[in-house]
Short mmCIF file of C-alpha atoms in Angstrom, two decimals:
data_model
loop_
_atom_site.label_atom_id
_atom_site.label_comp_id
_atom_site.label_asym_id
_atom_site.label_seq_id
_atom_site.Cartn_x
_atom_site.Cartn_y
_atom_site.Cartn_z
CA UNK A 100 124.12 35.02 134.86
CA UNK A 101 121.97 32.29 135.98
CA UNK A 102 122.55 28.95 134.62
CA UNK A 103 120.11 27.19 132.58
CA UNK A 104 119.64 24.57 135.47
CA UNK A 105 118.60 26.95 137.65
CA UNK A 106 116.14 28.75 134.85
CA UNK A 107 114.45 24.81 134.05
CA UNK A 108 114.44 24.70 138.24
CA UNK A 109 112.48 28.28 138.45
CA UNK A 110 110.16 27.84 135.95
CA UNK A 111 109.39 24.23 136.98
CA UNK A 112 108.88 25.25 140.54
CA UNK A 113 106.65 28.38 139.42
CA UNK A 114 104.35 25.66 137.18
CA UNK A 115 103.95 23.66 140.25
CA UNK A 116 102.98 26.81 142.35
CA UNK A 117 100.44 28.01 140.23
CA UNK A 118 98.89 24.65 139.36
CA UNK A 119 98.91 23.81 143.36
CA UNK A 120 96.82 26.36 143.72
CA UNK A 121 94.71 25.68 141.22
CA UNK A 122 94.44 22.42 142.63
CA UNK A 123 93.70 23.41 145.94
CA UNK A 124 91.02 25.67 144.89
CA UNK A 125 89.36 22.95 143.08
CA UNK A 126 89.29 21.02 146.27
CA UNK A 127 87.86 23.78 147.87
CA UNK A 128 84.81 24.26 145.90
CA UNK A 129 84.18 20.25 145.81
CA UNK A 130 84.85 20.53 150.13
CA UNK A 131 87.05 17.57 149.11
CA UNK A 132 90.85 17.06 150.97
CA UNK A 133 92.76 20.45 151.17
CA UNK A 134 96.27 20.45 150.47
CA UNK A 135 97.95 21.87 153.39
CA UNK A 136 99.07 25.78 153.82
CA UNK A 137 102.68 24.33 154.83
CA UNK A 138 102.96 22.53 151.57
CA UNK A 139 101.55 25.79 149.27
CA UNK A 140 104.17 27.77 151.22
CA UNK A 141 107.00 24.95 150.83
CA UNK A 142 106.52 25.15 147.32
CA UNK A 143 106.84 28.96 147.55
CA UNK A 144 109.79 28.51 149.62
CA UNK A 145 111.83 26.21 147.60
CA UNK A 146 111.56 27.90 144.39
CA UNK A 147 107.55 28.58 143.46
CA UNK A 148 106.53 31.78 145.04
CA UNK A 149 106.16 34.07 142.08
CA UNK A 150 103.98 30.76 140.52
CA UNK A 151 101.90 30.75 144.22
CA UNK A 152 101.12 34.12 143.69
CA UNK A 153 100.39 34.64 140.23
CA UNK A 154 98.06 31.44 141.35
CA UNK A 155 96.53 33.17 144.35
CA UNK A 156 95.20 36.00 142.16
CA UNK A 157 94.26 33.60 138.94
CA UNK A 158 91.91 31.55 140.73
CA UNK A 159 90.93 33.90 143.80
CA UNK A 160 92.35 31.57 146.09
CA UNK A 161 93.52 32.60 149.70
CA UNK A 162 93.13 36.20 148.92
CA UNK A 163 91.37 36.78 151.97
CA UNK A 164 94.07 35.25 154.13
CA UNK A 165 96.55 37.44 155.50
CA UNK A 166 98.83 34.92 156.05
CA UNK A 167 98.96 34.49 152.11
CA UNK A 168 98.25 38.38 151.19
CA UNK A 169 101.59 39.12 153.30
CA UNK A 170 103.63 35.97 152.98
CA UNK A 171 103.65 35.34 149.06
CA UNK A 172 104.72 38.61 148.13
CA UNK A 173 107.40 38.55 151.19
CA UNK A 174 108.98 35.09 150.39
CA UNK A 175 108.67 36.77 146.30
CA UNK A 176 111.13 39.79 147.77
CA UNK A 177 113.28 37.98 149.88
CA UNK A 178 114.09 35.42 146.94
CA UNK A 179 114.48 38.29 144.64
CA UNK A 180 116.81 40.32 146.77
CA UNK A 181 119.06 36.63 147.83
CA UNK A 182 119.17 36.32 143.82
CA UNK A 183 121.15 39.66 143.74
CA UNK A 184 123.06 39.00 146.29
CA UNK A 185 124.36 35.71 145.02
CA UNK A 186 124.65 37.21 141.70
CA UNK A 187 126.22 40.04 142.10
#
């Protein structure tokens, strides 16, 4: 079972995702200073993906970009199937 460290970690990286995006597509619409895609996939990386994606779809940001259409729901699967492995 999954410590409650790691839960706090999760969810705190998943609230960051999702309000990253919401934050970048904010500074779309203004034209204003984008957060770059490294750092929205970093986040995804490190913890935030199913966050990034629930974000994505939220605020109909990079759903256009195959990059994003095939890489958040990749990096969501790959941390999935490394959480079974490690747990069981």
């Amino acid at each position: 079972m999954l410590s409650k460290a790691i839960i706090i970690y999760l969810l705190c990286m998943n609230v960051l995702g999702f309000l990253v995006m919401a934050a970048d597509k904010q500074k779309a619409r203004k034209k204003a200073w984008r957060i770059p895609e490294k750092v929205l996939f970093g986040i995804a990386i490190i913890g935030g993906s199913i966050g990034s994606w629930l974000g994505m779809y939220v605020f109909h940001h990079k759903t256009k970009h195959l990059r994003f259409i095939i890489g958040m729901p990749l990096i969501v699967i790959i941390q999935i199937v490394l959480g079974f492995v490690i747990v069981f």
